[in-house]
XYZ file of C-alpha atoms in Angstrom:
661
model
C -63.609 -87.724 -156.335
C -66.500 -90.294 -154.983
C -66.448 -93.317 -156.692
C -70.107 -92.832 -157.516
C -68.889 -89.855 -159.443
C -67.780 -92.017 -161.997
C -69.906 -93.284 -165.097
C -67.154 -94.994 -166.841
C -63.615 -95.958 -168.055
C -61.992 -95.525 -171.001
C -58.884 -97.176 -170.907
C -57.580 -96.101 -173.819
C -56.124 -99.243 -175.093
C -55.691 -98.168 -178.573
C -53.480 -96.135 -177.747
C -51.514 -97.593 -174.597
C -51.191 -101.309 -176.052
C -49.247 -99.715 -179.425
C -46.843 -97.594 -176.705
C -46.093 -100.423 -174.574
C -45.688 -103.182 -178.563
C -48.859 -104.971 -177.100
C -51.584 -103.608 -179.552
C -51.357 -107.315 -181.273
C -52.784 -109.203 -178.492
C -55.514 -106.971 -179.737
C -56.969 -103.154 -178.400
C -59.775 -104.280 -176.456
C -58.204 -104.728 -173.266
C -55.412 -103.412 -171.529
C -51.955 -104.750 -171.886
C -48.991 -103.236 -170.551
C -45.549 -103.615 -169.457
C -43.804 -103.532 -165.699
C -42.031 -99.929 -165.536
C -43.295 -97.950 -168.289
C -46.421 -95.498 -167.504
C -50.049 -95.926 -169.636
C -53.525 -93.636 -169.037
C -56.993 -93.979 -169.052
C -59.539 -91.000 -168.920
C -62.710 -91.619 -165.970
C -65.458 -89.980 -167.684
C -66.971 -88.832 -164.639
C -71.096 -87.617 -163.992
C -71.559 -83.737 -164.300
C -70.549 -82.871 -161.092
C -67.798 -81.151 -159.523
C -64.778 -83.761 -158.863
C -61.322 -83.244 -156.965
C -58.893 -85.567 -157.371
C -56.657 -84.476 -154.893
C -57.939 -86.598 -152.156
C -57.656 -89.869 -154.141
C -56.217 -92.809 -153.750
C -55.644 -96.304 -155.486
C -55.595 -99.852 -154.824
C -54.111 -102.785 -156.540
C -54.381 -106.928 -156.190
C -52.659 -109.569 -158.249
C -53.617 -112.628 -156.343
C -56.812 -114.463 -154.476
C -55.393 -113.407 -151.346
C -53.537 -110.742 -151.623
C -50.674 -109.141 -149.172
C -49.314 -105.881 -148.623
C -46.453 -108.103 -147.360
C -45.844 -109.503 -150.491
C -46.306 -106.976 -152.452
C -49.436 -108.565 -154.188
C -51.466 -106.001 -152.425
C -50.296 -102.504 -152.979
C -51.718 -98.865 -152.079
C -50.812 -95.581 -153.333
C -51.892 -91.801 -153.794
C -51.189 -89.401 -156.106
C -48.485 -87.855 -157.180
C -47.058 -84.524 -158.585
C -44.497 -86.740 -161.220
C -44.279 -90.270 -162.355
C -41.927 -92.459 -160.587
C -40.224 -94.523 -162.701
C -38.883 -96.694 -159.227
C -42.134 -97.457 -157.524
C -45.724 -97.880 -158.521
C -46.945 -93.915 -158.824
C -49.406 -92.236 -159.974
C -50.651 -88.193 -161.491
C -53.888 -87.372 -162.261
C -55.132 -84.242 -164.076
C -59.337 -82.497 -164.038
C -59.355 -82.403 -168.063
C -63.205 -81.230 -167.560
C -65.886 -81.343 -165.358
C -66.528 -84.975 -167.076
C -63.343 -86.273 -167.294
C -59.803 -86.966 -165.549
C -57.202 -88.262 -167.066
C -55.588 -90.769 -164.529
C -51.846 -92.279 -165.180
C -50.270 -94.944 -163.779
C -46.976 -96.527 -163.877
C -45.863 -99.418 -162.271
C -42.976 -101.053 -160.253
C -40.249 -102.575 -163.240
C -39.883 -105.425 -160.735
C -43.449 -106.152 -159.998
C -44.554 -109.034 -160.222
C -46.906 -110.067 -163.331
C -49.996 -111.488 -164.571
C -53.880 -110.314 -164.369
C -54.318 -106.941 -161.759
C -57.371 -105.399 -160.263
C -57.485 -101.861 -159.858
C -59.466 -100.092 -157.579
C -60.511 -96.746 -155.860
C -59.947 -97.335 -152.561
C -62.441 -96.169 -150.259
C -62.809 -98.543 -147.879
C -64.314 -101.407 -149.274
C -63.021 -100.682 -152.744
C -64.187 -99.968 -155.946
C -63.228 -101.468 -158.962
C -62.088 -99.345 -161.497
C -60.492 -101.870 -164.373
C -58.784 -104.823 -164.976
C -54.999 -104.822 -166.725
C -51.913 -107.655 -167.387
C -49.031 -106.784 -166.526
C -46.164 -108.080 -168.134
C -42.061 -107.876 -168.496
C -40.732 -105.369 -170.044
C -37.560 -106.254 -172.502
C -37.405 -101.723 -173.614
C -37.511 -100.547 -170.217
C -33.686 -100.412 -168.328
C -35.072 -100.804 -164.888
C -36.594 -104.310 -165.591
C -34.020 -107.211 -165.272
C -34.909 -108.436 -168.839
C -34.168 -105.529 -170.272
C -32.446 -105.507 -174.117
C -30.912 -103.015 -175.403
C -31.152 -103.840 -178.836
C -33.898 -102.683 -181.054
C -33.767 -105.373 -183.603
C -33.046 -108.444 -180.878
C -36.168 -107.173 -178.989
C -38.199 -107.259 -182.645
C -36.808 -111.077 -182.373
C -36.421 -112.341 -179.157
C -40.291 -110.510 -177.803
C -41.937 -109.974 -181.490
C -41.707 -112.002 -183.420
C -44.185 -114.948 -184.260
C -42.423 -117.024 -186.358
C -38.970 -118.664 -186.735
C -36.949 -121.791 -187.832
C -35.589 -124.561 -185.294
C -32.993 -126.718 -186.543
C -32.701 -130.337 -186.476
C -30.917 -132.756 -188.796
C -27.086 -133.402 -188.429
C -24.178 -130.695 -188.212
C -23.036 -131.916 -191.708
C -26.830 -131.865 -193.019
C -28.672 -129.435 -191.088
C -32.472 -128.582 -191.662
C -35.100 -126.002 -190.391
C -38.501 -125.681 -189.294
C -40.418 -122.990 -189.582
C -42.465 -122.943 -186.632
C -45.330 -120.502 -185.723
C -44.923 -119.389 -182.223
C -48.265 -117.138 -182.328
C -47.487 -115.663 -178.801
C -50.215 -112.876 -179.703
C -52.695 -114.861 -181.299
C -55.877 -114.310 -179.497
C -56.344 -116.252 -176.260
C -52.832 -116.994 -176.159
C -51.931 -114.959 -173.556
C -54.914 -116.327 -171.077
C -53.535 -119.890 -171.722
C -50.058 -118.746 -171.232
C -51.339 -117.193 -167.305
C -53.285 -120.375 -166.926
C -50.420 -122.469 -166.900
C -48.875 -120.044 -164.615
C -51.965 -120.853 -162.346
C -51.408 -124.977 -163.049
C -48.235 -125.130 -161.818
C -47.568 -127.087 -158.389
C -46.069 -123.647 -157.024
C -49.129 -121.699 -157.743
C -51.401 -125.302 -155.874
C -49.201 -125.354 -153.334
C -48.872 -122.455 -152.204
C -50.454 -119.417 -154.275
C -49.680 -115.869 -152.065
C -46.009 -116.938 -152.324
C -45.952 -117.531 -155.640
C -48.349 -114.389 -156.733
C -45.368 -112.684 -155.185
C -42.517 -115.070 -156.508
C -43.473 -114.027 -160.177
C -41.306 -110.868 -159.892
C -39.216 -112.483 -161.119
C -37.750 -113.602 -164.617
C -35.607 -116.678 -163.204
C -38.723 -117.598 -161.414
C -40.750 -117.831 -164.007
C -38.382 -119.136 -166.598
C -37.733 -122.696 -164.010
C -41.828 -122.525 -163.481
C -42.270 -123.038 -167.117
C -39.873 -125.492 -167.823
C -41.411 -127.994 -165.538
C -45.124 -126.812 -167.388
C -44.180 -127.828 -170.892
C -44.609 -130.778 -169.822
C -46.661 -133.590 -168.286
C -44.147 -135.723 -165.842
C -45.225 -133.763 -162.815
C -48.311 -131.697 -163.070
C -50.660 -130.482 -165.360
C -48.508 -129.919 -167.828
C -48.776 -128.804 -171.640
C -47.432 -131.861 -173.834
C -46.762 -135.294 -172.782
C -43.028 -136.954 -173.971
C -43.327 -139.898 -176.818
C -40.184 -141.195 -178.433
C -41.935 -144.892 -179.105
C -42.570 -144.570 -182.514
C -46.261 -145.370 -181.480
C -48.549 -142.059 -181.656
C -52.019 -144.814 -181.536
C -53.172 -142.051 -179.556
C -52.239 -138.835 -179.846
C -50.848 -136.878 -182.630
C -47.451 -137.632 -183.768
C -44.585 -135.231 -182.934
C -43.279 -134.373 -185.711
C -46.979 -133.492 -187.332
C -47.330 -130.297 -185.148
C -46.178 -126.690 -186.362
C -47.400 -124.258 -184.445
C -47.825 -123.755 -180.698
C -50.909 -122.680 -180.220
C -52.812 -125.402 -181.905
C -50.924 -127.116 -178.616
C -51.700 -124.229 -175.635
C -55.449 -124.428 -177.598
C -56.028 -127.621 -177.460
C -54.707 -128.412 -173.683
C -56.773 -125.311 -172.397
C -60.006 -126.621 -173.521
C -59.893 -130.179 -172.600
C -59.738 -128.491 -169.474
C -55.614 -128.273 -168.729
C -54.849 -132.352 -169.595
C -51.727 -133.080 -171.423
C -51.176 -132.960 -175.597
C -49.826 -135.752 -176.355
C -47.466 -135.989 -178.257
C -44.505 -133.610 -177.679
C -41.027 -133.921 -178.481
C -37.377 -131.937 -177.752
C -38.253 -128.962 -179.798
C -41.892 -128.998 -180.226
C -40.862 -128.049 -175.818
C -38.806 -125.611 -176.666
C -41.010 -124.135 -179.193
C -44.040 -123.794 -176.283
C -42.146 -122.441 -173.704
C -40.400 -120.050 -176.080
C -43.938 -118.619 -176.997
C -44.891 -119.081 -173.773
C -41.553 -116.811 -172.450
C -42.806 -113.934 -175.068
C -45.500 -113.949 -174.177
C -44.670 -112.816 -170.476
C -42.131 -110.561 -172.049
C -38.816 -112.603 -171.109
C -36.902 -112.629 -174.726
C -36.418 -115.734 -175.484
C -34.711 -117.966 -178.756
C -34.613 -121.865 -179.931
C -31.598 -123.061 -179.362
C -30.537 -126.773 -180.804
C -27.359 -128.473 -180.367
C -25.689 -131.575 -182.128
C -24.524 -135.045 -180.729
C -25.985 -133.578 -176.764
C -25.379 -135.979 -174.169
C -27.498 -137.140 -171.726
C -25.496 -137.964 -168.689
C -26.880 -140.596 -166.514
C -24.615 -140.989 -163.535
C -23.121 -136.817 -163.817
C -19.193 -138.109 -164.101
C -19.889 -136.345 -167.592
C -18.541 -139.231 -169.587
C -21.085 -141.066 -172.182
C -20.220 -144.221 -171.615
C -21.834 -146.561 -174.496
C -22.006 -149.966 -174.399
C -22.125 -152.319 -177.762
C -23.214 -155.958 -177.642
C -21.648 -158.451 -180.276
C -24.992 -157.346 -182.560
C -23.197 -154.255 -182.134
C -26.339 -153.265 -180.530
C -26.636 -150.057 -178.039
C -27.065 -151.165 -174.702
C -26.418 -148.088 -172.613
C -27.654 -146.261 -169.962
C -26.354 -142.743 -171.333
C -27.416 -141.697 -174.718
C -26.224 -139.221 -177.630
C -28.669 -137.481 -179.269
C -28.121 -136.123 -182.980
C -29.567 -132.930 -181.531
C -31.421 -131.907 -179.023
C -33.307 -128.573 -179.129
C -33.370 -126.403 -175.725
C -34.486 -123.053 -174.699
C -32.159 -119.802 -174.279
C -34.070 -116.396 -172.418
C -32.946 -112.736 -171.819
C -32.086 -111.535 -167.953
C -30.328 -110.599 -165.317
C -29.048 -113.153 -162.130
C -29.183 -110.720 -159.062
C -28.903 -114.766 -157.334
C -26.016 -114.870 -158.849
C -22.600 -113.311 -159.629
C -21.589 -110.576 -162.149
C -21.143 -111.900 -165.581
C -24.136 -114.124 -165.731
C -26.587 -112.188 -166.598
C -27.643 -112.645 -170.391
C -28.821 -115.665 -172.200
C -29.904 -118.623 -169.450
C -30.646 -122.052 -171.188
C -33.949 -124.142 -169.402
C -34.471 -127.348 -170.830
C -38.721 -127.734 -170.653
C -38.307 -131.196 -172.199
C -38.526 -134.542 -169.092
C -35.003 -135.822 -168.441
C -33.456 -135.931 -165.583
C -35.510 -134.291 -162.602
C -34.120 -130.902 -160.575
C -35.581 -130.601 -156.566
C -37.751 -133.739 -157.772
C -39.230 -131.837 -160.469
C -38.813 -133.193 -164.250
C -37.330 -129.381 -164.873
C -34.173 -128.032 -166.007
C -32.822 -124.234 -165.660
C -32.440 -121.360 -165.508
C -28.857 -121.472 -165.998
C -26.174 -119.250 -167.150
C -24.980 -120.084 -170.454
C -21.870 -118.108 -169.690
C -21.033 -120.241 -166.672
C -21.037 -123.282 -168.916
C -18.225 -122.040 -171.059
C -16.563 -120.804 -167.598
C -17.197 -124.710 -166.364
C -18.591 -123.045 -163.233
C -20.882 -126.214 -162.180
C -22.319 -124.565 -158.690
C -24.590 -122.181 -160.573
C -27.681 -122.470 -161.107
C -29.499 -124.351 -162.200
C -29.002 -126.911 -163.259
C -25.471 -126.762 -164.597
C -23.695 -130.397 -164.144
C -26.424 -131.639 -166.551
C -26.038 -128.591 -169.375
C -22.883 -128.687 -169.228
C -22.672 -132.526 -169.716
C -25.020 -131.836 -172.895
C -21.451 -129.747 -174.712
C -18.676 -131.195 -172.991
C -18.886 -135.166 -172.101
C -16.000 -137.190 -173.333
C -17.311 -139.982 -175.380
C -16.347 -144.146 -174.278
C -17.430 -146.777 -176.047
C -17.176 -150.706 -175.203
C -17.642 -153.716 -176.454
C -19.017 -156.251 -174.272
C -17.672 -159.925 -175.071
C -19.174 -163.468 -175.112
C -17.488 -164.298 -172.459
C -18.834 -161.190 -170.144
C -15.496 -158.584 -170.355
C -15.285 -155.161 -171.817
C -13.005 -154.138 -174.839
C -12.896 -150.570 -175.018
C -13.350 -149.759 -178.883
C -13.228 -146.175 -179.460
C -13.156 -142.772 -177.797
C -14.448 -138.840 -178.887
C -13.661 -135.524 -177.048
C -15.676 -133.994 -179.935
C -18.337 -135.780 -180.776
C -20.370 -134.441 -178.119
C -21.728 -130.193 -178.465
C -20.729 -129.476 -182.090
C -22.618 -126.626 -184.232
C -24.884 -124.895 -181.568
C -27.223 -122.530 -183.465
C -30.731 -120.496 -183.408
C -32.084 -118.692 -185.419
C -30.577 -115.221 -186.379
C -31.500 -112.101 -186.017
C -34.158 -110.500 -188.831
C -32.545 -112.701 -191.729
C -34.235 -116.463 -191.956
C -30.547 -118.096 -191.462
C -29.000 -120.423 -189.020
C -26.112 -118.701 -186.738
C -23.520 -120.830 -184.122
C -23.570 -119.980 -181.663
C -21.207 -122.638 -180.074
C -19.002 -120.069 -178.904
C -20.991 -118.920 -176.289
C -20.689 -122.506 -174.608
C -17.864 -123.653 -174.781
C -14.106 -122.568 -176.177
C -12.037 -123.696 -179.764
C -11.371 -127.869 -178.609
C -6.893 -127.734 -177.823
C -7.200 -124.118 -175.942
C -5.495 -123.211 -173.607
C -9.032 -121.928 -171.672
C -10.600 -124.700 -172.553
C -7.887 -126.984 -170.497
C -8.362 -124.362 -167.767
C -12.740 -124.795 -167.619
C -11.544 -128.783 -168.208
C -9.930 -128.370 -164.404
C -11.956 -125.926 -162.781
C -15.172 -128.493 -163.620
C -12.977 -130.827 -162.316
C -13.130 -133.279 -165.017
C -10.815 -136.164 -164.183
C -11.642 -137.768 -167.813
C -10.539 -136.186 -170.604
C -9.006 -138.749 -172.679
C -6.238 -139.189 -174.457
C -6.417 -137.895 -177.799
C -3.026 -139.196 -179.929
C -3.749 -142.444 -179.601
C -0.923 -145.584 -181.172
C -3.337 -145.720 -184.709
C -5.720 -148.847 -184.694
C -4.309 -152.155 -186.922
C -7.579 -152.032 -188.996
C -9.084 -148.460 -189.961
C -12.566 -149.097 -190.330
C -14.445 -145.949 -192.200
C -17.895 -145.117 -193.961
C -18.014 -143.210 -196.700
C -21.712 -142.262 -198.267
C -22.951 -140.987 -201.842
C -23.162 -137.023 -201.463
C -27.636 -136.962 -202.581
C -29.520 -139.144 -201.093
C -33.711 -138.492 -201.578
C -36.211 -140.098 -199.453
C -37.556 -143.528 -201.941
C -34.733 -143.847 -203.891
C -32.125 -146.512 -202.986
C -28.583 -144.843 -202.411
C -25.055 -146.923 -202.434
C -23.174 -146.356 -198.529
C -19.315 -148.080 -198.160
C -17.606 -149.157 -195.265
C -13.578 -149.123 -195.944
C -11.165 -150.451 -194.712
C -7.004 -149.382 -193.879
C -4.436 -152.037 -193.154
C -2.235 -150.288 -190.634
C 0.075 -153.245 -190.391
C 2.999 -155.346 -192.308
C 0.978 -158.340 -192.038
C -2.346 -158.699 -194.319
C -5.388 -158.941 -191.859
C -8.020 -161.623 -191.683
C -11.344 -160.120 -190.614
C -15.441 -160.490 -189.800
C -17.596 -157.338 -191.102
C -21.053 -156.797 -190.404
C -22.773 -153.157 -191.930
C -26.303 -152.462 -191.705
C -28.304 -149.497 -191.427
C -31.185 -148.703 -189.892
C -33.762 -146.216 -189.394
C -33.064 -144.355 -186.111
C -34.970 -140.995 -184.039
C -33.320 -138.173 -183.558
C -32.411 -138.925 -180.655
C -30.572 -141.695 -181.471
C -33.326 -144.419 -180.734
C -33.253 -147.346 -183.833
C -35.836 -148.644 -185.257
C -36.242 -151.431 -188.262
C -33.217 -152.560 -189.932
C -33.158 -151.433 -193.351
C -30.566 -153.116 -195.145
C -27.388 -155.650 -194.009
C -24.123 -156.913 -195.578
C -21.664 -159.399 -193.409
C -18.719 -160.442 -194.941
C -16.111 -162.359 -194.656
C -12.131 -161.792 -195.628
C -9.251 -159.497 -196.653
C -10.465 -157.225 -199.139
C -14.747 -155.389 -198.664
C -16.401 -154.837 -201.780
C -18.965 -152.423 -201.376
C -22.445 -152.683 -199.388
C -25.527 -152.640 -201.591
C -27.663 -150.318 -201.236
C -31.011 -149.635 -199.227
C -34.560 -148.536 -200.190
C -36.421 -146.090 -197.583
C -39.111 -144.472 -198.057
C -40.614 -143.268 -194.895
C -37.915 -142.820 -192.514
C -35.420 -139.162 -193.392
C -32.565 -140.347 -190.490
C -30.589 -143.294 -190.803
C -28.021 -145.111 -188.782
C -25.157 -146.552 -190.856
C -23.043 -149.168 -187.983
C -19.222 -150.799 -189.332
C -18.346 -153.200 -187.177
C -15.500 -154.734 -187.634
C -13.436 -157.979 -185.667
C -9.677 -158.934 -186.174
C -9.697 -162.212 -186.414
C -6.207 -162.799 -185.009
C -6.137 -160.038 -181.603
C -9.688 -159.735 -181.756
C -9.994 -156.214 -181.398
C -13.309 -154.676 -182.140
C -13.076 -151.681 -184.898
C -16.616 -149.739 -185.254
C -17.675 -147.160 -187.380
C -21.256 -145.009 -187.721
C -23.172 -142.624 -190.074
C -26.181 -140.913 -189.725
C -27.255 -139.776 -192.739
C -30.717 -137.452 -193.364
C -32.450 -137.990 -197.116
C -32.674 -134.848 -198.494
C -37.199 -134.310 -198.833
C -38.395 -132.708 -201.902
C -39.460 -129.029 -202.019
C -42.668 -127.490 -202.241
C -43.466 -124.359 -204.706
C -45.431 -121.530 -203.199
C -46.751 -119.366 -206.204
C -48.952 -115.925 -204.655
C -52.096 -115.228 -207.332
C -51.667 -111.070 -206.396
C -50.204 -108.385 -203.307
C -51.905 -109.863 -199.901
C -53.780 -106.817 -198.301
C -55.286 -106.778 -194.899
C -59.261 -108.251 -195.032
C -58.638 -109.213 -198.433
C -59.089 -113.269 -199.553
C -56.011 -114.341 -202.105
C -55.245 -117.557 -204.011
C -51.615 -119.704 -203.321
C -50.899 -121.855 -205.644
C -48.478 -125.150 -204.250
C -46.807 -128.079 -206.644
C -44.690 -131.317 -205.547
C -43.280 -133.913 -206.839
C -43.943 -137.189 -206.230
C -40.150 -138.831 -205.782
C -41.221 -141.724 -204.557
C -41.737 -144.835 -206.829
C -45.230 -145.966 -206.556
C -48.954 -144.052 -205.878
C -49.068 -141.044 -202.831
C -52.655 -141.282 -201.825
C -54.169 -139.050 -198.830
C -52.423 -136.555 -200.836
C -52.880 -132.596 -198.448
C -51.216 -129.328 -198.436
C -52.230 -127.399 -195.448
C -51.603 -123.565 -195.351
C -51.029 -121.360 -191.953
C -48.684 -118.497 -191.202
C -49.464 -115.920 -187.515
C -52.727 -113.581 -188.220
C -53.138 -115.667 -191.540
C -56.646 -117.761 -191.703
C -55.185 -121.455 -192.044
C -56.426 -123.233 -194.966
C -56.321 -126.445 -196.615
C -56.654 -128.462 -199.803
C -56.472 -132.085 -200.988
C -54.931 -132.962 -204.422
C -56.264 -136.592 -206.805
C -53.758 -139.528 -205.675
C -50.092 -138.871 -207.498
C -47.967 -141.763 -209.233
C -44.481 -142.022 -209.324
C -42.457 -138.620 -210.510
C -45.993 -136.680 -211.418
C -46.820 -133.641 -209.757
C -49.144 -133.047 -206.837
C -51.252 -129.270 -207.271
C -53.545 -127.838 -205.507
C -54.889 -124.116 -204.407
C -55.212 -122.631 -201.298
C -56.759 -119.380 -200.035
C -55.327 -117.343 -196.997
C -56.687 -114.146 -195.893
C -54.258 -111.261 -193.320
C -55.695 -109.672 -190.645
C -52.930 -107.509 -189.431
C -50.530 -105.915 -191.713
C -46.875 -106.523 -191.308
C -44.045 -109.004 -192.138
C -45.578 -112.981 -192.157
C -44.318 -116.001 -192.991
C -47.105 -118.297 -194.992
C -46.031 -122.023 -194.369
C -46.686 -124.770 -196.099
C -47.076 -128.164 -195.218
C -47.366 -131.548 -197.608
C -48.802 -135.019 -195.997
C -49.461 -138.291 -197.688
C -49.641 -142.142 -197.089
C -45.777 -142.377 -197.389
C -44.419 -138.863 -197.628
C -44.981 -136.277 -194.535
C -44.081 -133.623 -192.889
C -42.357 -131.966 -196.396
C -42.522 -128.172 -195.331
C -41.695 -124.643 -197.533
C -42.873 -121.232 -196.353
C -42.618 -118.090 -197.975
C -42.051 -114.422 -195.865
C -44.954 -111.885 -197.052
C -45.200 -108.106 -196.292
C -49.020 -107.614 -195.999
C -50.212 -104.135 -197.137
C -52.634 -102.508 -195.262
């Protein structure tokens, strides 16, 4: 068959994309997965054609190389081979040839050009090749279909924030199949330092999900390259969008792409992780978002978080413990490491420390972290410290001397959480990262990790014991009481000085303005006065007790998360594809003051976005609005409603919908 005999090529995208689980990308182009056949029809001019001598060529790189496997030539076979590039052809009639192609299960992913190899080469088509969790020979293969549905195909999920005893959930729209997102994800790879420095090697290395995941860890932040997001923890977001305002990855990726790959302002850890999850799922790598509570940032790699406080109880340390920190796990084999390290791999796109000179982290096997194998690639010591570091606290006195005031072996690495498969529930995966505290296995792991700083857990009971107690329920905008409880464990009376205050706090432990302060001196302690906090939803309570006789310091802290008002959602009718449907929403103002600039917004994967304003809302009154959306695709979807105003922001609720055809 000669190239001039081909009149047109039908890629049969409607069939191929469904079989390759890519139909949500659309059926206007061919998107297929590794190691799985796809079929096209070559429509010929009315001549008798022969397909016996048909030879195909593929190219994935601007400078394709057969040595680097970015240029491939292969002829026809009688049967498709599942282990290499192969093709079969069948003459359907004098004017049609059915051509079936199967990719190598370890081929580089990306945009391919398929051509007839007739010297100069005549293009047949373009197609995008992705990783394939449905293919047993692919390095991202997952056995269970429910997990593939959750970690590859699900376009929304829950991200956990707050603190261990008050875990909150954020509904995030990953939207990896939304129009244009796949092209943007491929553009992210093309803008990496690896690609810009050596595109031939980079395209060849894209066969490995380990390599791709490490590239994404660097490219989702913008510290060293043309990455997607600028991190900002200052509280000043004047020139961009505050991190808490984002609710979906698509808005961020489109903005990055439309402004010629200039970084989007601003992100924090859950935003970085969510965007990394979107890109990973879009490329076919199973991925999930993970939250670690009490997450250590060990700056000097000694596996100990050393916290220093001045006489005002201000933290002046380099090391830090975040209330929570969010990263991602990706599913893959690790042929570069020993057996047993396949499965979930932790990587972190939030810029904290450099790795090989670049702000990135991972992927490192979660199993290696649990076993204390700090030699495992990549960045095992840093991730190990995030979930296992010990904590020692010191007070610096006026004369410059240092006094140890507290220690803990359990503060770091609590309630490690991710969304459960197929359910809107939290799954605790702490056991995947660490053995139970105090167990024999835990002790063996610390020895293996050369952990020389294990603290003595049974220290002598202090003369004065300090504890903070709070009310069980605290609503944003309402007054509440907090208490400092002091217990005298000695036989004599004690005189002390107590400083007790509250400060707004960000999730990474940075303190804001003081919103309550009490200083007491004596032998008895009365309850501290309540403080009104209208803007922040996370507050750090600190009590600092000084024994006047012995000069001993005692410090107690408690982080509280204030409750948010709920949004009621009422859907009018049954959602169907292509048909507009109305939604009524309402929220009661919990504040003792007027809410202005009230806006409800609606979004969801494959649902049209919508916004509606509400009148100014007085104290305890209802904010109400009507919104409209039109489903574009059938199936199970999440409808997300957000509420923002001048004094209350980022209030969210959602409903699960089943969209009918």
